[in-house]
């Protein structure tokens, strides 16, 4: 696509949809787009601790040096500005170093989740035409090197024992200067969409829009050099990375502490030891913590703010957080595509408990529309459409999908059903998109159905969410079996094993299996998923 805003780096990234020139000028003139780059987010005092991970404790100066040396290493491998590199690292210092190194080179990390397997990773490598793939050796008992064999990438870079591949430690080299620094309009990073179609989508985030995302978030959330932020969600997820997340902490000069998971056994001792002040969690983790304080012995008194988002957090539970955990709660309704809504630190308790926040930026445009695309009266429920200085204008290399996912004037159709209050706060009332939100993990029904349809006993498949008190939703797969149901029904265990062999991430596995003779259909002949969901007692 031709560059249209005059500052676009022509040819650096095809398949990327730029903002129209007039909007780009407005966002720049208003100061939302500063021209700062993702590689420059390390703004803490050189001697101050930037990162605590496992046994490692890195000062800003040291993290900066390591990022530069690893950037030099990627350049030495031939990775250049405009290239893509699939990064699949757990919450380790290497994730942070590799991320910073790549954005400094101008090669965009494609941020896969540690849970992704051959099915997702193979597709991401192909779609992005990745030049390299960065992995741990073994994590959570899984050997990532095994998965890397046979992938269409030139370089596999391994954090740890590299075997036949390139060791991350070995690419570290003296910087010889960055030959061609990225521009602020370049794509800085690719995030993964939760997905509503058969295949996941890539979300291009430019340096300028993502820097605004993280800086404005850090301001709204009151992050300073005194912030000590605990990461319990995957660092590759937008919430933990930039809302304000790891990068927002760096921009504010604070300290990031990486935890392997949100389990109280791991997180609570770190909160006590590092005097953690803020943490971002999904609702199931918040519920776990609310329970765990009664039996845990750690001192959590340093905690000032618990950010909860990724899925709806019930008002009653939000109200419990200050009483039980002794800190403020903030609801965050965000999406990798861009738009972020935060309850504000000085909002009255009622809004903090009962709403999912209001848009981050004064330049975020919000519409709430009915099925025909007309704005609903104020206060009524409709689909949320949005456009703004950090919301994508198109998925990467997905023109057919983009024609449906965006209005002709560039509003992103979120698929979320919301109600807008006079204060501008949004209440999430449901979802229109065919997706299951399993405790913050997003599962595309169509993607899972396609995998199930490949099973020899399955004639037809429909995946629906079922309400769950802890996860919000769990996944139920309805199957119509071949031979009019006379074939043997596979067990849930067999289906999980089948999906594992196909290389599907485990969080997408169904929690429950039901067989049906036929599927109920809507008037237009589509599977009636509401009627199916109603069958679940
Ligand atoms: C975050 O991002 P994604 O891309 O994993 O998922 C986005 C979707 C939203 O469209 C919405 O359906 C759901 O997740 N969602 C919520 C929610 N936060 C996200 N639904 C109800 N209440 C909430 N508070 O999930 C994400 C990205 C950045 C920050 C926080 C969450």
XYZ file of C-alpha atoms and ligand atoms in Angstrom:
568
model
C 0.000 0.000 0.000
C 1.308 3.449 -0.893
C 2.422 5.614 1.990
C -0.113 8.365 2.484
C 0.983 10.407 5.448
C 4.219 11.768 4.087
C 6.296 10.298 6.911
C 5.662 6.659 6.164
C 8.829 4.714 5.458
C 8.010 3.691 1.901
C 8.406 0.011 1.202
C 9.541 -0.907 4.698
C 6.437 -2.972 5.318
C 3.923 -4.085 2.736
C 0.554 -5.368 3.913
C 0.329 -2.597 6.510
C -2.602 -0.148 6.418
C -1.454 3.378 7.353
C -3.577 6.064 8.979
C -4.955 8.616 6.482
C -2.676 11.654 6.076
C -5.142 14.057 7.643
C -5.443 12.008 10.843
C -1.704 11.367 11.007
C -1.114 15.107 10.862
C -3.685 15.706 13.572
C -2.196 13.064 15.913
C 1.276 14.463 15.371
C 0.235 18.113 15.808
C -1.656 17.250 19.015
C 1.481 15.598 20.381
C 0.068 12.070 20.608
C 2.712 10.890 18.173
C 5.971 12.131 19.610
C 8.511 10.604 17.269
C 10.081 8.650 20.145
C 10.983 5.035 19.369
C 10.321 1.803 21.224
C 14.058 1.208 21.508
C 14.365 4.386 23.573
C 11.981 3.515 26.404
C 14.694 2.872 28.987
C 14.477 6.202 30.778
C 15.431 5.242 34.340
C 18.528 6.426 36.206
C 21.474 4.315 34.959
C 22.184 2.828 38.385
C 18.597 2.093 39.287
C 17.214 -1.448 39.037
C 15.275 -1.861 35.803
C 14.636 -5.586 35.853
C 14.499 -8.408 38.384
C 14.121 -11.863 36.842
C 14.951 -15.158 38.501
C 18.367 -14.651 40.047
C 19.159 -11.661 37.832
C 18.952 -8.004 38.802
C 19.776 -5.579 35.986
C 20.335 -1.841 36.389
C 19.126 0.444 33.583
C 22.673 0.898 32.274
C 23.249 -2.856 32.177
C 19.937 -3.630 30.477
C 20.665 -0.887 27.936
C 24.106 -2.359 27.232
C 22.744 -5.888 26.872
C 20.012 -4.717 24.497
C 22.632 -2.950 22.351
C 24.943 -5.962 22.295
C 22.101 -8.303 21.340
C 20.949 -5.807 18.676
C 24.466 -5.938 17.262
C 24.203 -9.722 17.309
C 20.964 -9.715 15.310
C 22.549 -7.327 12.798
C 25.507 -9.666 12.515
C 23.050 -12.495 11.693
C 21.750 -10.311 8.867
C 18.502 -9.261 10.542
C 17.581 -5.796 9.285
C 15.085 -2.987 9.618
C 11.713 -4.137 8.253
C 12.357 -7.843 8.945
C 10.108 -9.917 11.192
C 11.303 -12.210 13.974
C 8.958 -14.578 15.811
C 9.749 -14.366 19.535
C 8.394 -17.030 21.859
C 10.046 -16.575 25.228
C 8.656 -17.012 28.740
C 8.914 -14.324 31.426
C 12.705 -14.129 31.550
C 15.254 -11.331 31.270
C 15.965 -12.645 27.762
C 12.448 -11.733 26.655
C 13.082 -8.113 27.599
C 16.596 -7.998 26.129
C 15.505 -9.615 22.831
C 12.469 -7.349 22.530
C 14.554 -4.195 23.044
C 17.301 -5.461 20.730
C 14.888 -6.153 17.868
C 13.011 -2.862 18.127
C 16.370 -1.051 18.150
C 17.384 -2.837 14.950
C 13.970 -2.019 13.510
C 13.088 -5.675 13.017
C 9.586 -6.262 14.363
C 9.177 -8.979 16.975
C 6.100 -11.131 16.316
C 5.073 -11.886 19.889
C 3.892 -15.488 20.212
C 2.668 -16.834 23.539
C 4.698 -19.558 25.273
C 1.619 -21.817 25.006
C 1.586 -21.742 21.198
C 2.579 -24.885 19.338
C 3.362 -26.023 15.764
C -0.053 -25.080 14.414
C 0.164 -21.462 15.559
C 3.926 -20.973 15.214
C 4.144 -22.487 11.731
C 1.392 -20.198 10.574
C 2.962 -17.102 12.187
C 6.348 -17.819 10.623
C 4.783 -18.234 7.191
C 2.441 -15.267 7.330
C 5.129 -12.914 8.625
C 7.895 -14.472 6.508
C 9.980 -14.390 9.654
C 13.748 -14.360 9.218
C 14.322 -15.806 12.673
C 12.583 -17.548 15.566
C 13.709 -16.990 19.160
C 12.904 -19.651 21.765
C 13.945 -21.048 25.140
C 15.591 -24.488 25.056
C 13.089 -26.137 27.359
C 10.303 -24.434 29.278
C 7.467 -25.960 31.263
C 8.744 -29.403 30.307
C 8.407 -28.645 26.585
C 11.397 -28.759 24.226
C 11.025 -25.762 21.916
C 13.990 -26.873 19.778
C 11.963 -29.880 18.661
C 9.205 -27.577 17.461
C 11.719 -25.327 15.688
C 12.967 -28.152 13.466
C 11.191 -27.963 10.162
C 10.045 -24.365 10.468
C 10.624 -22.141 7.431
C 13.065 -19.712 9.126
C 16.741 -19.058 8.433
C 17.800 -18.626 12.041
C 16.610 -20.281 15.220
C 18.056 -18.474 18.231
C 17.901 -20.395 21.494
C 18.066 -19.001 25.009
C 20.013 -21.839 26.653
C 21.375 -25.072 25.164
C 21.110 -24.396 21.421
C 21.989 -27.882 20.090
C 22.279 -27.423 16.285
C 20.870 -23.864 16.463
C 22.357 -20.468 17.396
C 22.722 -19.684 21.098
C 21.385 -16.302 22.200
C 24.452 -15.904 24.423
C 26.691 -16.333 21.359
C 25.177 -13.577 19.245
C 26.001 -10.987 21.920
C 28.694 -8.805 20.330
C 30.255 -5.325 20.376
C 27.918 -2.804 18.729
C 29.251 -1.294 15.532
C 26.483 1.268 15.242
C 22.978 0.725 13.948
C 23.184 1.171 10.169
C 19.612 2.213 9.501
C 17.543 3.214 12.550
C 13.795 2.626 12.302
C 11.409 5.532 11.759
C 8.511 6.297 14.097
C 5.984 5.324 11.397
C 7.558 1.877 10.988
C 5.870 -1.170 12.429
C 7.646 -1.691 15.743
C 6.005 -4.893 16.927
C 3.344 -7.381 15.878
C 0.816 -8.453 18.487
C -1.499 -11.433 18.070
C -5.221 -10.974 17.821
C -7.503 -13.121 19.960
C -8.979 -14.272 16.691
C -12.502 -14.717 15.424
C -11.681 -16.496 12.181
C -10.107 -19.768 11.152
C -6.617 -18.345 11.410
C -5.127 -15.892 13.923
C -4.387 -12.351 12.751
C -1.315 -10.174 13.157
C -1.681 -6.675 14.554
C 0.956 -4.229 13.377
C 1.768 -1.620 16.035
C 3.944 1.262 14.888
C 6.660 2.779 17.067
C 4.729 6.017 17.388
C 1.364 4.507 18.218
C 2.746 1.968 20.688
C 5.000 4.541 22.395
C 1.914 6.710 22.860
C -0.019 3.664 24.142
C 2.550 2.932 26.848
C 3.425 6.520 27.799
C -0.166 7.717 28.085
C -1.005 4.547 30.045
C 1.897 5.127 32.443
C 0.585 8.625 33.086
C -3.027 7.587 33.669
C -1.902 4.795 36.005
C 0.411 7.087 37.963
C 3.610 5.158 37.229
C 6.811 6.810 38.496
C 10.417 5.882 39.266
C 9.076 4.402 42.522
C 6.828 1.935 40.721
C 7.725 -1.714 41.241
C 5.655 -3.711 38.753
C 5.170 -7.456 38.971
C 4.609 -9.324 35.690
C 2.528 -12.468 36.147
C 0.787 -12.590 32.747
C 2.837 -13.602 29.702
C 5.172 -10.689 28.921
C 4.195 -11.092 25.256
C 0.615 -10.051 26.034
C -0.243 -6.410 25.365
C -1.623 -5.923 28.903
C 1.661 -6.955 30.569
C 3.871 -5.392 27.910
C 2.489 -1.904 27.394
C -0.698 -1.158 29.372
C 1.373 0.395 30.982
C 3.207 -2.868 31.552
C 6.904 -3.524 31.289
C 7.533 -0.772 28.748
C 5.453 1.789 30.668
C 7.504 1.077 33.797
C 10.748 1.576 31.859
C 9.510 4.887 30.447
C 8.703 6.011 34.006
C 12.071 4.811 35.344
C 10.652 2.180 37.703
C 11.423 -1.482 38.319
C 9.988 -4.558 36.571
C 9.866 -7.865 38.443
C 9.172 -10.964 36.342
C 7.260 -13.902 37.844
C 6.771 -17.198 36.025
C 3.018 -17.209 36.754
C 0.257 -15.661 38.845
C 0.201 -18.501 41.348
C 0.223 -17.055 44.891
C 3.088 -19.441 45.739
C 5.283 -17.650 43.235
C 3.828 -14.139 43.145
C 3.303 -13.428 46.871
C 6.913 -14.052 47.988
C 8.083 -11.756 45.161
C 5.641 -9.026 46.224
C 7.030 -9.197 49.765
C 10.705 -9.428 48.779
C 10.702 -6.728 46.085
C 8.092 -4.486 47.743
C 5.943 -4.649 44.603
C 3.519 -1.734 44.181
C 1.508 -2.699 41.058
C 0.440 -5.841 39.275
C -1.773 -6.588 36.255
C -3.902 -9.732 36.359
C -6.835 -11.430 34.646
C -9.981 -12.084 36.750
C -9.206 -15.756 37.607
C -5.881 -14.686 39.158
C -7.579 -11.863 41.076
C -10.081 -14.407 42.474
C -7.247 -16.735 43.427
C -5.437 -13.929 45.253
C -8.600 -12.838 47.075
C -8.831 -16.391 48.425
C -5.144 -16.955 49.030
C -4.555 -13.989 51.359
C -6.435 -15.776 54.119
C -3.883 -18.591 54.284
C -0.742 -16.940 52.963
C 1.832 -15.473 55.321
C 3.506 -12.983 53.025
C 3.391 -9.245 53.619
C 1.527 -7.684 50.690
C 1.317 -4.204 52.229
C 3.505 -2.621 49.533
C 0.778 -3.250 46.891
C -0.951 -0.053 45.876
C -2.792 -1.022 42.715
C -4.188 -4.194 41.190
C -5.083 -3.811 37.527
C -7.689 -6.352 36.410
C -8.596 -6.881 32.770
C -8.732 -9.222 29.804
C -12.192 -10.436 30.751
C -15.071 -9.018 32.746
C -14.412 -8.631 36.468
C -17.584 -8.769 38.562
C -18.477 -5.627 40.534
C -18.769 -7.591 43.809
C -15.258 -8.951 43.383
C -13.814 -5.582 42.429
C -15.318 -4.175 45.633
C -13.532 -6.880 47.649
C -10.032 -5.998 46.414
C -9.395 -2.933 48.637
C -10.848 -4.681 51.686
C -9.034 -7.987 51.231
C -5.795 -7.086 49.461
C -5.440 -3.611 50.908
C -4.836 -1.908 47.556
C -6.814 0.015 44.952
C -8.347 -1.811 42.018
C -8.398 -0.608 38.431
C -10.488 -2.193 35.679
C -8.836 -2.390 32.285
C -10.811 -3.181 29.147
C -8.268 -3.369 26.379
C -7.437 -5.134 23.176
C -4.270 -5.909 21.277
C -5.820 -4.020 18.347
C -5.422 -0.777 20.299
C -8.188 0.897 22.308
C -7.616 0.839 26.057
C -10.166 1.759 28.691
C -9.090 2.353 32.269
C -11.022 3.273 35.364
C -9.142 6.281 36.738
C -7.314 6.285 40.066
C -9.584 9.084 41.335
C -12.863 7.672 39.999
C -15.599 7.134 42.612
C -15.821 3.540 43.885
C -19.071 2.972 42.032
C -17.474 3.589 38.618
C -14.352 1.588 39.503
C -16.435 -1.397 40.578
C -19.204 -1.320 37.991
C -17.545 -0.194 34.782
C -14.650 -1.344 32.634
C -13.198 2.142 32.424
C -13.150 4.923 29.864
C -10.894 5.462 26.853
C -7.253 6.304 27.499
C -6.974 9.102 24.960
C -9.051 12.222 24.282
C -8.518 11.313 20.609
C -10.126 7.871 20.936
C -13.347 7.931 18.924
C -16.103 5.670 20.216
C -19.338 4.616 18.550
C -21.916 2.215 19.967
C -24.036 0.849 17.124
C -26.933 -1.504 16.401
C -26.962 -4.356 13.895
C -27.462 -1.915 11.017
C -24.504 0.203 12.023
C -26.600 3.069 13.399
C -25.684 4.710 16.689
C -27.870 3.495 19.545
C -29.423 6.042 21.952
C -27.080 7.009 24.829
C -26.953 4.347 27.545
C -28.194 1.491 25.363
C -26.258 -1.632 24.473
C -24.625 -1.941 21.080
C -21.438 -2.983 19.362
C -18.370 -0.913 20.182
C -16.611 0.621 17.173
C -13.429 2.625 17.630
C -10.768 4.607 15.853
C -7.861 6.564 17.270
C -4.147 7.298 17.520
C -3.174 3.819 18.726
C -5.863 1.611 17.181
C -4.893 -0.352 14.085
C -6.344 0.491 10.675
C -5.975 -3.029 9.320
C -4.641 -6.451 10.210
C -1.392 -7.401 8.537
C -1.764 -8.982 5.094
C -5.476 -9.635 5.547
C -7.387 -7.498 2.987
C -10.503 -9.716 2.828
C -10.836 -9.854 6.613
C -10.131 -6.128 6.912
C -13.064 -5.343 4.633
C -15.333 -6.864 7.306
C -13.462 -5.918 10.475
C -13.410 -2.170 9.714
C -16.027 0.328 8.595
C -15.292 2.161 5.335
C -14.188 5.175 7.403
C -11.715 3.151 9.417
C -13.514 2.275 12.659
C -12.468 -1.098 14.073
C -15.444 -3.349 14.843
C -14.487 -4.741 18.265
C -17.265 -7.372 18.420
C -17.810 -6.303 22.047
C -21.266 -5.260 23.245
C -21.087 -2.246 25.537
C -23.162 0.421 27.215
C -21.770 3.936 27.556
C -22.471 5.991 30.657
C -22.731 9.811 30.642
C -19.227 9.935 32.196
C -17.877 8.137 29.122
C -17.244 4.931 31.065
C -18.073 1.707 29.263
C -19.789 -1.340 30.702
C -19.062 -4.544 28.793
C -22.372 -6.382 28.404
C -21.377 -9.225 26.150
C -19.869 -10.142 22.852
C -20.984 -10.543 19.293
C -17.827 -12.138 17.963
C -17.535 -15.903 17.718
C -14.849 -16.191 20.355
C -14.559 -17.759 23.793
C -12.907 -15.682 26.508
C -11.509 -18.329 28.839
C -10.247 -16.339 31.799
C -8.643 -13.782 29.468
C -7.330 -16.359 26.976
C -9.106 -15.848 23.682
C -10.176 -18.828 21.574
C -11.540 -18.435 18.058
C -14.490 -20.824 17.759
C -13.912 -21.190 14.018
C -10.234 -22.024 14.428
C -11.014 -24.787 16.941
C -13.945 -26.067 14.857
C -11.634 -26.419 11.845
C -9.254 -28.551 13.886
C -12.130 -30.702 15.181
C -13.497 -31.176 11.646
C -10.214 -32.850 10.738
C -10.956 -35.678 13.194
C -12.016 -38.871 11.367
C -15.141 -39.393 13.524
C -16.380 -35.820 13.276
C -18.930 -34.753 10.681
C -19.644 -31.289 12.076
C -18.437 -29.224 15.032
C -19.623 -26.128 16.903
C -17.726 -24.525 19.758
C -19.510 -22.432 22.377
C -18.604 -20.802 25.674
C -20.224 -22.017 28.882
C -20.401 -19.833 31.983
C -17.863 -20.644 34.692
C -17.593 -19.016 38.121
C -13.782 -18.798 38.031
C -12.802 -18.595 34.362
C -15.807 -16.536 33.269
C -16.229 -19.013 30.445
C -15.015 -22.444 29.544
C -15.093 -24.143 26.164
C -17.638 -26.719 25.069
C -17.386 -28.483 21.720
C -20.567 -29.941 20.232
C -19.901 -32.696 17.704
C -22.076 -34.336 15.106
C -20.519 -37.722 14.419
C -20.092 -39.383 11.056
C -22.367 -42.256 9.990
C -25.369 -40.461 11.458
C -23.915 -40.741 14.908
C -23.429 -44.522 14.697
C -19.648 -44.071 14.801
C -17.920 -44.323 18.150
C -17.876 -41.001 19.983
C -14.335 -39.893 20.797
C -13.729 -39.127 24.463
C -12.637 -35.684 25.669
C -9.244 -37.182 26.402
C -8.939 -38.512 22.858
C -9.946 -35.169 21.382
C -7.339 -33.369 23.495
C -4.697 -35.851 22.384
C -5.771 -35.354 18.763
C -5.437 -31.568 19.133
C -2.084 -31.941 20.869
C -0.813 -34.006 17.938
C -2.025 -31.329 15.537
C 0.130 -28.824 17.440
C -2.687 -26.729 18.905
C -2.018 -24.636 22.037
C -3.461 -26.383 25.102
C -5.529 -23.386 26.264
C -7.688 -23.917 23.165
C -8.585 -27.499 24.101
C -12.290 -27.945 24.903
C -13.238 -28.436 28.555
C -16.350 -30.388 27.669
C -17.612 -32.478 24.773
C -21.231 -33.025 23.767
C -22.585 -34.966 20.831
C -25.637 -33.901 18.880
C -27.771 -35.601 16.225
C -27.985 -32.412 14.165
C -27.317 -28.769 14.949
C -30.112 -26.256 15.416
C -29.993 -23.667 12.610
C -30.923 -20.015 12.429
C -33.279 -18.634 9.787
C -30.324 -18.037 7.467
C -29.022 -21.567 7.954
C -26.112 -20.825 10.305
C -25.534 -23.027 13.345
C -27.604 -21.535 16.173
C -24.972 -21.322 18.881
C -27.287 -19.616 21.346
C -29.641 -22.606 21.147
C -26.681 -24.969 21.568
C -25.390 -23.046 24.595
C -28.880 -23.204 26.105
C -28.627 -27.027 26.069
C -25.781 -26.870 28.592
C -27.252 -27.352 32.025
C -6.840 -7.859 26.223
O -6.529 -7.949 24.908
P -6.896 -9.150 23.937
O -6.498 -8.715 22.586
O -6.370 -10.435 24.475
O -8.492 -9.303 24.005
C -9.358 -8.237 23.721
C -10.772 -8.614 24.071
C -11.735 -7.445 24.044
O -12.187 -7.161 22.746
C -12.826 -7.982 24.949
O -13.627 -8.890 24.251
C -12.069 -8.720 26.011
O -10.838 -9.089 25.409
N -11.771 -7.911 27.201
C -12.661 -7.638 28.198
C -11.964 -6.876 29.151
N -10.697 -6.705 28.707
C -10.610 -7.340 27.517
N -13.956 -7.968 28.354
C -14.573 -7.533 29.479
N -13.960 -6.795 30.439
C -12.670 -6.440 30.315
N -12.074 -5.698 31.278
O -7.570 -8.652 26.770
C -6.260 -6.697 26.947
C -5.352 -5.864 26.311
C -4.804 -4.791 26.992
C -5.152 -4.569 28.305
C -6.053 -5.398 28.941
C -6.604 -6.460 28.263
